[in-house]
Coordinates of C-alpha atoms in Angstrom, one line a residue:
M1359 CA -1.0 -32.4 -51.3
T1360 CA 1.8 -32.0 -48.8
A1361 CA 1.1 -31.8 -45.1
Q1362 CA 2.3 -28.1 -45.1
E1363 CA -0.2 -27.2 -47.8
Q1364 CA -3.2 -29.3 -45.9
R1365 CA -2.3 -27.3 -42.5
L1366 CA -2.3 -24.1 -44.9
E1367 CA -5.5 -24.6 -46.3
R1368 CA -7.0 -25.7 -43.0
L1369 CA -6.0 -22.3 -41.6
R1370 CA -7.4 -20.3 -44.5
D1371 CA -10.6 -22.2 -44.4
R1372 CA -10.9 -21.2 -40.9
V1373 CA -9.8 -17.3 -41.1
E1374 CA -12.4 -17.2 -44.4
Q1375 CA -15.4 -18.4 -41.9
H1376 CA -14.2 -15.2 -39.3
V1377 CA -14.1 -13.1 -41.9
Q1378 CA -17.4 -14.0 -43.4
S1379 CA -19.0 -14.0 -39.7
I1380 CA -17.7 -10.6 -39.6
Y1381 CA -18.2 -8.7 -43.0
H1382 CA -20.9 -11.0 -44.8
D1383 CA -23.5 -8.0 -45.0
N1384 CA -20.7 -5.3 -45.3
P1385 CA -20.8 -3.4 -48.5
L1386 CA -17.4 -2.0 -47.9
H1387 CA -15.7 -5.0 -49.1
A1388 CA -17.4 -7.6 -51.6
D1389 CA -14.2 -9.8 -52.0
L1390 CA -13.8 -11.6 -49.0
G1391 CA -11.9 -14.6 -50.3
G1392 CA -9.3 -11.8 -51.2
L1393 CA -9.6 -10.0 -47.8
T1394 CA -8.6 -13.6 -46.0
D1395 CA -5.6 -13.8 -48.1
Q1396 CA -4.6 -10.4 -47.6
L1397 CA -4.7 -10.9 -43.8
L1398 CA -2.7 -14.4 -44.2
A1399 CA -0.1 -12.3 -45.9
L1400 CA 0.2 -9.6 -43.7
M1401 CA 0.7 -11.9 -40.5
R1402 CA 3.2 -13.8 -43.2
L1403 CA 1.5 -17.1 -42.8
D1404 CA 1.1 -18.0 -46.2
G1405 CA 4.0 -19.9 -46.4
T1406 CA 5.2 -22.4 -43.2
V1407 CA 2.4 -22.4 -40.7
A1408 CA 3.2 -23.1 -36.9
M1409 CA 0.2 -25.8 -35.8
P1410 CA -0.7 -24.2 -32.0
R1411 CA -1.7 -27.2 -29.4
Q1412 CA -5.6 -26.9 -28.6
Y1413 CA -6.0 -26.3 -24.9
A1414 CA -2.4 -25.9 -23.9
N1415 CA -1.7 -23.9 -20.9
H1416 CA 1.4 -21.7 -22.0
W1417 CA 1.9 -20.6 -18.1
S1418 CA 2.7 -22.2 -14.9
E1419 CA 3.3 -21.2 -11.5
R1420 CA 6.5 -19.5 -12.1
D1421 CA 4.6 -16.8 -14.2
A1422 CA 4.0 -13.4 -12.6
I1423 CA 4.1 -9.9 -14.4
V1424 CA 5.2 -6.5 -13.4
I1425 CA 2.6 -3.9 -14.8
T1426 CA 4.4 -0.5 -15.3
Y1427 CA 4.5 2.6 -17.6
G1428 CA 7.9 2.8 -19.4
D1429 CA 8.9 6.0 -17.5
S1430 CA 8.2 5.0 -13.7
L1431 CA 11.6 4.8 -13.3
L1432 CA 14.3 7.7 -14.1
A1433 CA 18.0 7.8 -14.1
E1434 CA 20.1 10.8 -15.0
G1435 CA 21.7 9.8 -18.7
E1436 CA 19.7 7.1 -19.4
K1437 CA 16.9 6.0 -21.3
P1438 CA 13.9 4.9 -19.2
L1439 CA 13.6 1.5 -20.6
A1440 CA 17.0 1.0 -20.1
T1441 CA 16.5 1.9 -16.2
L1442 CA 13.4 -0.3 -16.4
K1443 CA 15.4 -3.1 -17.4
R1444 CA 18.3 -2.3 -15.2
F1445 CA 15.8 -2.3 -11.9
L1446 CA 14.3 -5.7 -13.0
D1447 CA 17.4 -7.4 -13.4
Q1448 CA 18.4 -6.2 -9.9
H1449 CA 15.4 -6.5 -7.8
T1450 CA 12.9 -9.1 -9.6
A1451 CA 15.2 -11.6 -11.5
G1452 CA 14.6 -15.0 -11.2
L1453 CA 11.0 -13.8 -9.5
V1454 CA 9.0 -12.3 -12.3
S1455 CA 8.6 -13.8 -15.7
G1456 CA 7.4 -11.2 -17.8
V1457 CA 6.6 -7.1 -17.7
H1458 CA 3.8 -5.4 -19.1
I1459 CA 5.2 -2.0 -20.4
L1460 CA 1.8 0.1 -20.6
P1461 CA 1.7 2.3 -24.3
F1462 CA 5.2 2.7 -25.3
Y1463 CA 4.8 4.3 -28.8
P1464 CA 4.1 8.4 -29.4
W1465 CA 1.1 9.8 -28.2
S1466 CA -0.8 12.8 -27.7
S1467 CA -2.6 12.1 -24.2
D1468 CA -4.4 9.7 -21.7
D1469 CA -0.5 8.6 -20.5
G1470 CA -0.1 6.7 -23.9
F1471 CA -3.4 5.6 -24.8
A1472 CA -4.1 8.3 -27.6
V1473 CA -1.3 6.9 -29.9
L1474 CA 0.1 8.8 -32.4
D1475 CA 1.9 6.1 -34.3
Y1476 CA 1.6 2.3 -33.5
S1477 CA 4.8 1.5 -35.5
S1478 CA 7.3 3.6 -33.3
V1479 CA 8.9 3.6 -29.7
N1480 CA 8.5 7.0 -28.0
E1481 CA 12.0 8.5 -28.4
A1482 CA 11.4 9.7 -24.9
L1483 CA 11.3 6.2 -23.6
G1484 CA 14.0 4.5 -25.9
D1485 CA 13.9 2.3 -29.3
W1486 CA 13.1 -0.8 -30.6
Q1487 CA 16.3 -2.1 -29.0
H1488 CA 15.6 -1.1 -25.7
I1489 CA 12.2 -3.0 -26.3
G1490 CA 14.1 -6.0 -27.5
A1491 CA 16.3 -6.2 -24.9
I1492 CA 13.6 -6.5 -22.3
A1493 CA 11.7 -9.1 -24.3
A1494 CA 15.3 -11.3 -24.7
E1495 CA 14.9 -11.6 -20.8
Y1496 CA 11.1 -11.2 -20.0
D1497 CA 7.7 -12.2 -21.4
L1498 CA 6.7 -8.9 -23.0
M1499 CA 3.1 -7.6 -22.9
A1500 CA 2.1 -4.8 -24.9
D1501 CA -1.1 -3.0 -25.5
L1502 CA -2.6 -3.2 -29.0
V1503 CA -4.8 0.4 -28.7
I1504 CA -7.4 -0.9 -30.8
N1505 CA -10.6 0.8 -30.3
H1506 CA -9.1 4.3 -31.1
C1507 CA -6.3 6.5 -31.8
S1508 CA -5.1 10.1 -31.2
S1509 CA -7.0 12.8 -33.2
R1510 CA -3.6 14.0 -33.9
S1511 CA -2.6 10.7 -35.9
L1512 CA -1.4 10.8 -39.2
W1513 CA -4.8 8.5 -39.9
F1514 CA -7.2 11.2 -38.3
E1515 CA -5.4 13.9 -40.1
N1516 CA -6.1 12.2 -43.4
F1517 CA -9.7 11.7 -42.7
L1518 CA -9.8 15.3 -42.2
K1519 CA -8.2 15.9 -45.5
D1520 CA -10.6 13.1 -47.3
Q1521 CA -7.2 11.6 -48.0
D1522 CA -5.8 7.7 -47.9
P1523 CA -4.4 6.2 -45.1
G1524 CA -7.4 7.3 -42.8
R1525 CA -10.1 8.6 -45.4
D1526 CA -12.8 5.7 -44.1
Y1527 CA -10.9 4.6 -40.9
F1528 CA -13.1 6.3 -38.5
V1529 CA -16.7 6.1 -36.9
T1530 CA -18.9 8.9 -37.8
A1531 CA -22.9 9.3 -36.9
S1532 CA -25.8 12.0 -36.9
P1533 CA -26.1 13.9 -33.9
D1534 CA -30.1 13.3 -34.6
M1535 CA -29.3 9.8 -34.1
D1536 CA -30.9 8.1 -30.7
L1537 CA -27.2 7.0 -28.9
S1538 CA -29.0 7.0 -25.6
A1539 CA -28.6 3.1 -25.4
V1540 CA -24.6 3.3 -26.0
V1541 CA -22.7 2.3 -22.8
R1542 CA -20.3 5.2 -21.6
P1543 CA -16.9 5.2 -19.2
R1544 CA -17.1 8.8 -19.2
T1545 CA -19.1 11.9 -19.1
S1546 CA -17.8 13.9 -22.2
P1547 CA -20.2 14.4 -25.3
L1548 CA -20.1 10.8 -27.4
L1549 CA -20.0 12.8 -30.7
W1550 CA -17.2 15.5 -31.8
E1551 CA -18.0 17.7 -34.5
V1552 CA -14.9 18.2 -37.1
K1553 CA -14.6 20.2 -40.2
T1554 CA -13.2 17.5 -43.2
A1555 CA -13.0 18.3 -46.6
R1556 CA -16.2 16.2 -47.2
G1557 CA -18.0 18.9 -44.8
T1558 CA -18.9 18.6 -41.0
Q1559 CA -18.6 15.4 -39.5
W1560 CA -19.4 13.5 -36.5
V1561 CA -16.9 11.6 -35.2
W1562 CA -17.5 8.6 -32.4
C1563 CA -15.2 9.3 -29.1
T1564 CA -15.9 6.8 -26.7
F1565 CA -13.2 7.9 -24.2
S1566 CA -12.3 11.6 -25.1
H1567 CA -12.4 13.9 -28.2
D1568 CA -8.5 13.2 -28.5
Q1569 CA -9.0 9.5 -28.9
V1570 CA -11.4 9.0 -31.9
D1571 CA -12.9 5.4 -32.7
L1572 CA -12.2 3.3 -35.6
D1573 CA -14.4 1.9 -37.7
F1574 CA -13.7 -1.7 -38.0
R1575 CA -16.4 -2.0 -40.2
N1576 CA -14.0 -1.0 -42.9
P1577 CA -11.7 -4.1 -43.5
E1578 CA -8.7 -1.6 -44.4
V1579 CA -8.7 -0.8 -40.7
L1580 CA -8.3 -4.7 -39.5
K1581 CA -5.4 -5.1 -42.0
Q1582 CA -3.7 -2.2 -40.6
F1583 CA -3.9 -3.7 -37.2
V1584 CA -3.0 -7.3 -37.9
S1585 CA 0.1 -5.4 -39.8
I1586 CA 0.7 -3.7 -36.6
I1587 CA 0.2 -7.2 -34.4
R1588 CA 2.9 -8.7 -37.1
H1589 CA 5.4 -6.0 -36.1
Y1590 CA 4.9 -6.5 -32.5
L1591 CA 5.6 -10.1 -33.1
D1592 CA 8.9 -9.0 -35.0
N1593 CA 10.1 -7.2 -32.0
G1594 CA 9.6 -9.9 -29.4
V1595 CA 6.0 -8.9 -27.6
R1596 CA 4.5 -12.3 -26.5
L1597 CA 1.3 -11.2 -24.7
F1598 CA -1.4 -8.9 -26.3
R1599 CA -3.4 -6.6 -24.2
L1600 CA -6.4 -5.7 -26.2
D1601 CA -7.3 -2.5 -24.9
A1602 CA -11.0 -1.4 -24.6
I1603 CA -11.8 -3.9 -27.1
A1604 CA -15.5 -4.7 -25.6
F1605 CA -16.4 -1.1 -27.4
L1606 CA -14.7 -2.2 -30.7
W1607 CA -17.8 -2.6 -33.0
K1608 CA -21.0 -0.1 -33.2
I1609 CA -24.4 -0.7 -34.3
P1610 CA -26.7 2.1 -33.3
D1611 CA -29.7 1.5 -31.1
T1612 CA -27.5 -1.0 -29.4
S1613 CA -25.2 -0.5 -26.5
C1614 CA -22.1 -1.0 -28.6
L1615 CA -20.5 -3.1 -26.1
N1616 CA -19.5 -6.9 -26.3
L1617 CA -21.5 -7.2 -29.7
E1618 CA -21.1 -10.6 -31.6
E1619 CA -19.0 -8.9 -34.3
T1620 CA -16.3 -7.8 -31.5
H1621 CA -16.0 -11.3 -30.1
E1622 CA -15.6 -12.5 -33.9
I1623 CA -12.8 -10.2 -34.3
V1624 CA -10.9 -11.4 -30.9
R1625 CA -11.7 -15.3 -32.3
L1626 CA -9.8 -14.0 -35.5
L1627 CA -6.7 -12.4 -34.2
R1628 CA -6.3 -15.5 -31.8
T1629 CA -6.5 -17.8 -34.8
L1630 CA -3.9 -15.5 -36.6
V1631 CA -1.4 -14.9 -33.5
E1632 CA -1.4 -18.4 -32.4
H1633 CA -0.7 -19.7 -36.0
A1634 CA 2.5 -17.4 -36.0
R1635 CA 3.6 -18.1 -32.9
P1636 CA 1.6 -20.6 -30.8
D1637 CA 2.8 -19.2 -27.3
A1638 CA 1.7 -15.9 -27.8
L1639 CA -1.2 -14.8 -25.7
L1640 CA -4.3 -12.4 -25.9
I1641 CA -5.6 -10.9 -22.8
T1642 CA -8.9 -8.8 -23.1
E1643 CA -9.1 -5.8 -21.0
T1644 CA -12.8 -5.4 -20.1
N1645 CA -13.5 -3.3 -17.2
I1646 CA -16.9 -4.5 -17.1
P1647 CA -19.7 -6.6 -15.2
N1648 CA -18.3 -9.9 -14.2
R1649 CA -20.2 -12.2 -16.4
E1650 CA -19.8 -10.2 -19.4
N1651 CA -16.0 -10.1 -18.9
L1652 CA -15.9 -13.8 -18.8
S1653 CA -17.3 -14.0 -22.1
Y1654 CA -14.1 -13.1 -23.6
F1655 CA -13.0 -16.6 -22.9
G1656 CA -15.3 -17.8 -25.4
N1657 CA -15.1 -21.5 -26.0
A1658 CA -11.4 -21.4 -25.3
N1659 CA -11.2 -19.7 -28.7
E1660 CA -11.3 -16.0 -28.0
A1661 CA -8.8 -14.5 -25.2
H1662 CA -6.3 -17.0 -23.6
C1663 CA -6.4 -14.7 -20.5
V1664 CA -9.3 -12.4 -19.0
Y1665 CA -8.6 -9.7 -16.3
N1666 CA -10.4 -10.5 -13.1
F1667 CA -11.7 -7.1 -12.6
S1668 CA -13.9 -8.0 -9.7
L1669 CA -10.9 -9.1 -7.5
P1670 CA -9.5 -5.4 -6.5
P1671 CA -13.3 -3.9 -5.3
L1672 CA -14.0 -6.8 -3.9
L1673 CA -10.7 -7.9 -2.1
L1674 CA -10.3 -4.0 -1.1
N1675 CA -13.8 -3.9 0.5
T1676 CA -13.1 -7.3 2.4
L1677 CA -10.0 -5.9 4.2
V1678 CA -11.6 -2.4 5.2
T1679 CA -14.7 -3.8 6.6
G1680 CA -13.4 -7.4 8.1
D1681 CA -15.9 -9.2 6.6
C1682 CA -14.8 -11.7 3.7
A1683 CA -18.8 -12.8 2.4
Y1684 CA -18.8 -11.1 -0.5
L1685 CA -15.5 -12.1 -1.8
K1686 CA -16.2 -15.7 -0.7
Q1687 CA -19.6 -15.6 -2.8
W1688 CA -17.9 -14.4 -5.8
V1689 CA -14.9 -16.9 -5.7
M1690 CA -17.4 -19.5 -5.2
S1691 CA -19.4 -18.5 -8.2
M1692 CA -16.5 -18.0 -10.6
P1693 CA -16.0 -20.9 -12.9
P1694 CA -12.8 -22.7 -13.1
A1695 CA -10.6 -21.6 -16.1
Q1696 CA -10.6 -24.5 -18.8
N1697 CA -7.5 -25.5 -20.2
G1698 CA -6.0 -22.9 -22.4
T1699 CA -7.3 -20.1 -20.7
T1700 CA -6.8 -18.7 -17.3
Y1701 CA -7.6 -15.6 -15.3
F1702 CA -5.1 -12.9 -15.0
N1703 CA -5.3 -11.5 -11.1
F1704 CA -4.3 -7.9 -9.9
L1705 CA -4.9 -5.4 -7.4
A1706 CA -3.7 -2.5 -8.7
S1707 CA -2.9 -0.8 -12.0
H1708 CA -2.2 2.6 -14.0
D1709 CA -6.2 2.7 -13.9
G1710 CA -8.3 3.4 -10.9
I1711 CA -10.0 0.5 -8.8
G1712 CA -12.8 0.1 -11.1
L1713 CA -16.5 0.0 -9.7
R1714 CA -18.5 -1.5 -12.7
P1715 CA -17.1 -4.8 -11.9
A1716 CA -18.9 -4.9 -8.4
E1717 CA -21.9 -3.9 -9.6
G1718 CA -24.3 -6.7 -8.8
L1719 CA -21.8 -7.9 -6.1
L1720 CA -21.9 -4.9 -3.8
S1721 CA -24.9 -2.8 -2.9
D1722 CA -25.0 1.2 -4.1
E1723 CA -24.9 1.5 -0.3
E1724 CA -22.0 -0.7 0.3
L1725 CA -20.2 0.9 -2.6
G1726 CA -21.1 4.4 -1.1
V1727 CA -19.6 3.0 2.1
L1728 CA -16.4 2.0 0.3
I1729 CA -15.8 5.2 -1.8
A1730 CA -16.3 7.3 1.3
T1731 CA -13.4 5.3 3.0
M1732 CA -11.1 5.8 0.1
Q1733 CA -12.1 9.1 0.2
G1734 CA -10.8 9.5 3.6
F1735 CA -7.5 8.2 2.6
G1736 CA -7.2 10.8 0.5
G1737 CA -8.4 8.7 -2.9
H1738 CA -10.5 10.6 -5.9
V1739 CA -13.6 9.2 -7.6
S1740 CA -14.0 9.4 -11.6
F1741 CA -17.7 9.1 -13.1
R1742 CA -19.2 7.5 -16.2
A1743 CA -22.2 9.0 -17.8
L1744 CA -25.4 7.2 -17.7
E1745 CA -28.3 6.9 -20.3
D1746 CA -30.4 9.7 -18.4
G1747 CA -27.6 12.0 -18.6
Q1748 CA -26.7 11.4 -14.8
S1749 CA -23.5 10.2 -14.0
R1750 CA -22.2 7.3 -11.6
P1751 CA -19.0 6.5 -9.8
Y1752 CA -17.1 4.5 -12.5
E1753 CA -13.7 4.1 -10.4
I1754 CA -11.7 5.0 -7.2
N1755 CA -8.4 6.9 -7.9
I1756 CA -6.1 6.0 -5.2
A1757 CA -2.6 4.2 -4.7
L1758 CA -3.2 0.9 -3.2
F1759 CA -1.1 1.2 -0.2
D1760 CA -2.9 4.2 0.8
A1761 CA -6.0 2.3 0.1
L1762 CA -5.1 -0.2 2.6
Q1763 CA -3.9 2.0 5.4
G1764 CA -7.0 1.4 7.5
T1765 CA -10.8 0.1 7.8
V1766 CA -14.3 1.8 7.1
R1767 CA -13.1 3.2 11.0
G1768 CA -10.6 4.8 9.9
K1769 CA -6.7 4.6 9.7
D1770 CA -4.9 2.9 12.0
E1771 CA -1.4 0.9 12.3
L1772 CA -1.9 -2.1 10.3
G1773 CA -1.6 -0.7 6.8
M1774 CA 1.4 -2.7 6.2
E1775 CA 0.0 -6.1 7.3
R1776 CA -3.4 -5.4 5.5
F1777 CA -1.5 -4.3 2.4
I1778 CA 1.0 -7.8 2.5
C1779 CA -2.3 -9.8 3.3
A1780 CA -4.0 -8.5 -0.3
H1781 CA -1.0 -9.9 -2.0
A1782 CA -1.0 -13.0 -0.3
I1783 CA -4.2 -13.7 -1.2
M1784 CA -3.6 -12.5 -4.7
L1785 CA -0.9 -14.6 -5.3
A1786 CA -2.3 -17.9 -4.2
L1787 CA -5.7 -17.2 -6.3
E1788 CA -6.4 -19.3 -9.3
G1789 CA -4.5 -17.3 -11.9
I1790 CA -1.9 -15.4 -13.5
P1791 CA -0.8 -12.9 -11.1
G1792 CA 0.1 -9.3 -12.2
I1793 CA 1.7 -6.7 -9.7
Y1794 CA 1.8 -2.9 -10.4
L1795 CA 5.3 -1.6 -9.8
H1796 CA 3.9 0.9 -7.7
S1797 CA 2.3 -1.6 -5.2
L1798 CA 5.8 -3.8 -5.8
L1799 CA 7.2 -0.6 -4.2
G1800 CA 4.9 0.7 -1.6
T1801 CA 4.4 4.0 -3.7
R1802 CA 2.1 6.3 -1.8
N1803 CA -0.4 9.2 -3.4
D1804 CA 1.1 11.6 -5.6
Y1805 CA -1.2 14.6 -5.2
E1806 CA 1.5 16.7 -6.9
R1807 CA 1.3 14.7 -10.3
V1808 CA -2.3 14.9 -9.9
K1809 CA -1.9 18.9 -9.6
H1810 CA 0.4 19.0 -12.8
T1811 CA -1.8 16.8 -15.1
G1812 CA -5.3 17.8 -13.7
H1813 CA -6.2 14.2 -13.8
S1814 CA -7.4 11.8 -11.0
R1815 CA -5.7 8.8 -12.4
A1816 CA -2.3 10.5 -12.4
I1817 CA -2.6 10.0 -8.2
N1818 CA -1.3 6.2 -8.8
R1819 CA 1.3 6.9 -11.6
H1820 CA 4.5 8.4 -9.6
Q1821 CA 7.7 8.6 -11.2
W1822 CA 10.9 7.4 -9.1
R1823 CA 14.0 9.3 -9.5
M1824 CA 16.5 6.3 -9.1
P1825 CA 18.5 7.6 -6.2
E1826 CA 15.7 8.3 -4.2
L1827 CA 14.3 5.0 -4.8
E1828 CA 17.4 3.1 -4.2
T1829 CA 18.0 5.0 -0.9
A1830 CA 14.2 4.5 0.2
L1831 CA 14.8 0.7 -0.8
A1832 CA 18.2 0.5 1.1
D1833 CA 16.8 2.1 4.3
P1834 CA 15.5 -1.2 6.4
H1835 CA 13.1 1.2 8.0
S1836 CA 11.7 2.7 4.9
S1837 CA 8.0 1.2 4.0
H1838 CA 9.2 1.2 0.5
G1839 CA 11.8 -1.4 1.3
Q1840 CA 10.1 -3.6 3.4
V1841 CA 7.1 -3.9 1.1
L1842 CA 9.6 -5.1 -1.9
A1843 CA 11.5 -7.2 0.3
R1844 CA 7.9 -8.9 1.8
L1845 CA 6.4 -9.1 -1.7
K1846 CA 9.8 -10.7 -2.9
E1847 CA 9.5 -13.5 -0.3
L1848 CA 6.1 -14.3 -1.4
L1849 CA 7.0 -14.5 -5.0
A1850 CA 10.0 -16.6 -4.4
V1851 CA 7.9 -19.4 -2.2
R1852 CA 5.2 -19.1 -4.8
R1853 CA 7.1 -20.2 -8.0
R1854 CA 8.2 -23.3 -6.5
Q1855 CA 4.6 -24.7 -5.5
A1856 CA 3.0 -26.6 -8.4
A1857 CA -0.5 -26.3 -6.3
F1858 CA 0.0 -22.4 -7.4
H1859 CA -0.1 -23.3 -11.2
P1860 CA -2.8 -21.1 -13.0
N1861 CA -5.0 -23.8 -13.6
A1862 CA -4.7 -26.3 -10.4
T1863 CA -7.9 -26.8 -8.4
Q1864 CA -9.5 -24.5 -6.2
F1865 CA -12.0 -24.7 -3.5
T1866 CA -13.6 -22.1 -1.2
L1867 CA -13.4 -22.9 2.5
H1868 CA -16.1 -21.7 5.1
L1869 CA -14.0 -20.5 8.2
G1870 CA -16.3 -17.8 9.3
G1871 CA -16.6 -14.0 8.1
A1872 CA -13.4 -13.0 9.4
V1873 CA -11.4 -15.4 7.9
F1874 CA -11.0 -16.1 4.4
G1875 CA -9.5 -19.6 2.9
F1876 CA -9.3 -21.9 -0.4
W1877 CA -7.6 -24.8 -1.1
R1878 CA -5.6 -25.4 -4.0
Q1879 CA -4.1 -28.8 -5.3
S1880 CA -1.7 -29.4 -8.1
M1881 CA -2.8 -31.0 -11.3
D1882 CA -0.9 -34.4 -10.5
R1883 CA -2.6 -34.2 -6.9
R1884 CA 0.1 -34.6 -5.2
Q1885 CA 0.5 -31.0 -3.2
S1886 CA -2.3 -29.4 -1.5
I1887 CA -2.0 -26.0 -0.1
F1888 CA -4.3 -24.2 2.3
C1889 CA -4.8 -20.5 1.9
I1890 CA -5.7 -19.0 4.8
S1891 CA -5.8 -15.2 5.8
N1892 CA -7.1 -13.2 8.7
I1893 CA -8.9 -10.5 6.9
S1894 CA -9.5 -8.5 10.5
D1895 CA -8.0 -6.4 12.4
L1896 CA -8.7 -8.6 15.6
P1897 CA -7.1 -11.9 16.3
Q1898 CA -8.8 -15.2 15.2
Q1899 CA -8.7 -18.5 16.1
L1900 CA -8.4 -21.5 13.9
N1901 CA -8.3 -25.0 14.2
L1902 CA -6.7 -27.2 11.8
L1903 CA -9.6 -29.9 12.0
D1904 CA -11.5 -26.8 10.5
I1905 CA -9.7 -27.3 7.3
N1906 CA -9.8 -31.1 6.9
L1907 CA -6.0 -31.9 7.0
I1908 CA -5.0 -35.5 6.0
E1909 CA -3.7 -36.9 9.3
H1910 CA -1.0 -39.4 7.7
H1911 CA 0.9 -36.3 6.1
Q1912 CA 3.0 -33.5 7.6
W1913 CA 1.8 -30.2 7.3
M1914 CA 3.7 -26.5 7.0
D1915 CA 3.2 -23.2 6.4
L1916 CA 5.1 -21.8 3.5
I1917 CA 5.3 -18.4 4.9
S1918 CA 6.3 -18.7 8.2
G1919 CA 8.1 -22.5 7.8
E1920 CA 6.0 -23.5 11.1
H1921 CA 5.4 -27.1 11.2
Y1922 CA 2.2 -28.8 12.4
T1923 CA 2.3 -32.0 14.1
S1924 CA -1.5 -32.4 15.1
R1925 CA -4.5 -32.0 13.1
D1926 CA -6.7 -30.5 15.8
Q1927 CA -4.1 -28.0 16.6
Q1928 CA -5.4 -24.4 17.4
L1929 CA -3.7 -21.7 15.7
T1930 CA -4.2 -17.9 16.6
L1931 CA -3.9 -15.6 13.4
A1932 CA -2.7 -12.3 14.1
P1933 CA -4.4 -9.5 12.2
Y1934 CA -4.0 -9.8 8.3
Q1935 CA -1.8 -12.9 8.8
S1936 CA -1.7 -15.0 5.9
L1937 CA -0.8 -18.9 5.8
W1938 CA 0.2 -21.1 3.1
I1939 CA -0.3 -24.8 4.7
T1940 CA 1.0 -27.5 2.5
N1941 CA 2.0 -31.0 2.8
L1942 CA 5.0 -30.9 0.9
P1943 CA 8.2 -29.5 2.4
D1944 CA 9.0 -26.2 0.4
H1945 CA 12.2 -27.5 -1.0
A1946 CA 10.5 -30.7 -2.3
A1947 CA 7.7 -28.7 -4.0
P1948 CA 8.2 -29.2 -7.9

């Protein structure tokens, strides 16, 4: 047997173990060996097989991702995907490594997350050539909307007609079943009554009645998604965001959240994807309490990256209260990501600021104060259903720039500095940073879009007309231009520092409630960076002795360029000022 044949045999054995774990008691598919071969063939792994390196870090300090819808930027006579690439080339080239384009497929609702056809690009945005042009210049992240699809998709229409493909693709349940334990992110009824060729059926809808949950107990559904992944790889996708993955597998009388079969499917997809393209990454989107979220790392055999969902609400709470105690406590509790895994850090996205990841970290009273503060800044609140039929706040819907326009005492004149401080903290933390396009541009709350769509999340999904945006960016007095310029400066500095590698060492500093700090050290131990931020609206005093600078090193602040000549130098931090104090001159940092 040749070495290649041996590798292929080992891969086949590994995939079959995944398949056995998922479907060992499934009557729908007895030929599990045949299923293994079909999956390998669909991923085109039945010939030459790439060999991924275990625990390899396919990222560095040079990585940062822009998060955006495909049509957030509009120009007359130009497809939005072409406009997006033009903006990235002109304003972020050399500063960001990749772009997450939110669902760019034909869809029926939820701004793309009710997919009609996974194999096509929405014609209103562009085509696969536009996607390929972006993927040729940037690491492309795409959504694998894997838990559900549109009720107007061909699959669901075939389900109604009792035809293939789609006949047995969707989860059904009896309305008499006790489903009270099922965790819900929405308040709509879980089951939806539909008329089919087989009579009345009740289909499972975790999110909305236009988003019908797919039944992965049927291996045909798994095969469809493996084929979709291969198609995306062929079109340049490198990072796969597994949307709503925590809800994937359903077992009555359970929460139907984070079930073992769900984790095993993630492990299977990782095995297939990394053998097809060794530097491809899986990122799990699991907007759930922190401990559950971390479980998707597995033993470095599930997600390469997990969203740091607790960061947005905790950092927001820190900056509006002027007290970093909870943020510090959480950062200290986070385990260092082992090689081959890392965190995906973000402060804002197309969704709201999730509150579930803050459960157990902030009290109900503290969450209530945060919610009331955000409502005072024009934010809305979305709710989820509880077992007893009651509802609970699920997320705050607000543009981040508006969310940081004041404190719990109300609005003030320090919003810009508070906003930049938030990003200076996020960019320095262990992990890969993701910056929402509307944060990069300092976009404000879009009340007209909320009114037009009827959805609270639209408040942070503005569409910029390019002439208007270009005018704003060219105006030195515009907050939009100032935000972009200052964030670009931070990005430019960050990518030159080895101590900002996503897996570089991180330790939390104890500098009081109003000053948040942590220490990063490069993996070769040459560079140290002390990341210190005044998270209050008052000046704060800092003695360099408090951060234990090594005496024989020369130290400087990477942000201001100031050099420090004495270890016992006393500094006054302006409200929301951040320092990145390093022992290596910026130009000498690797």
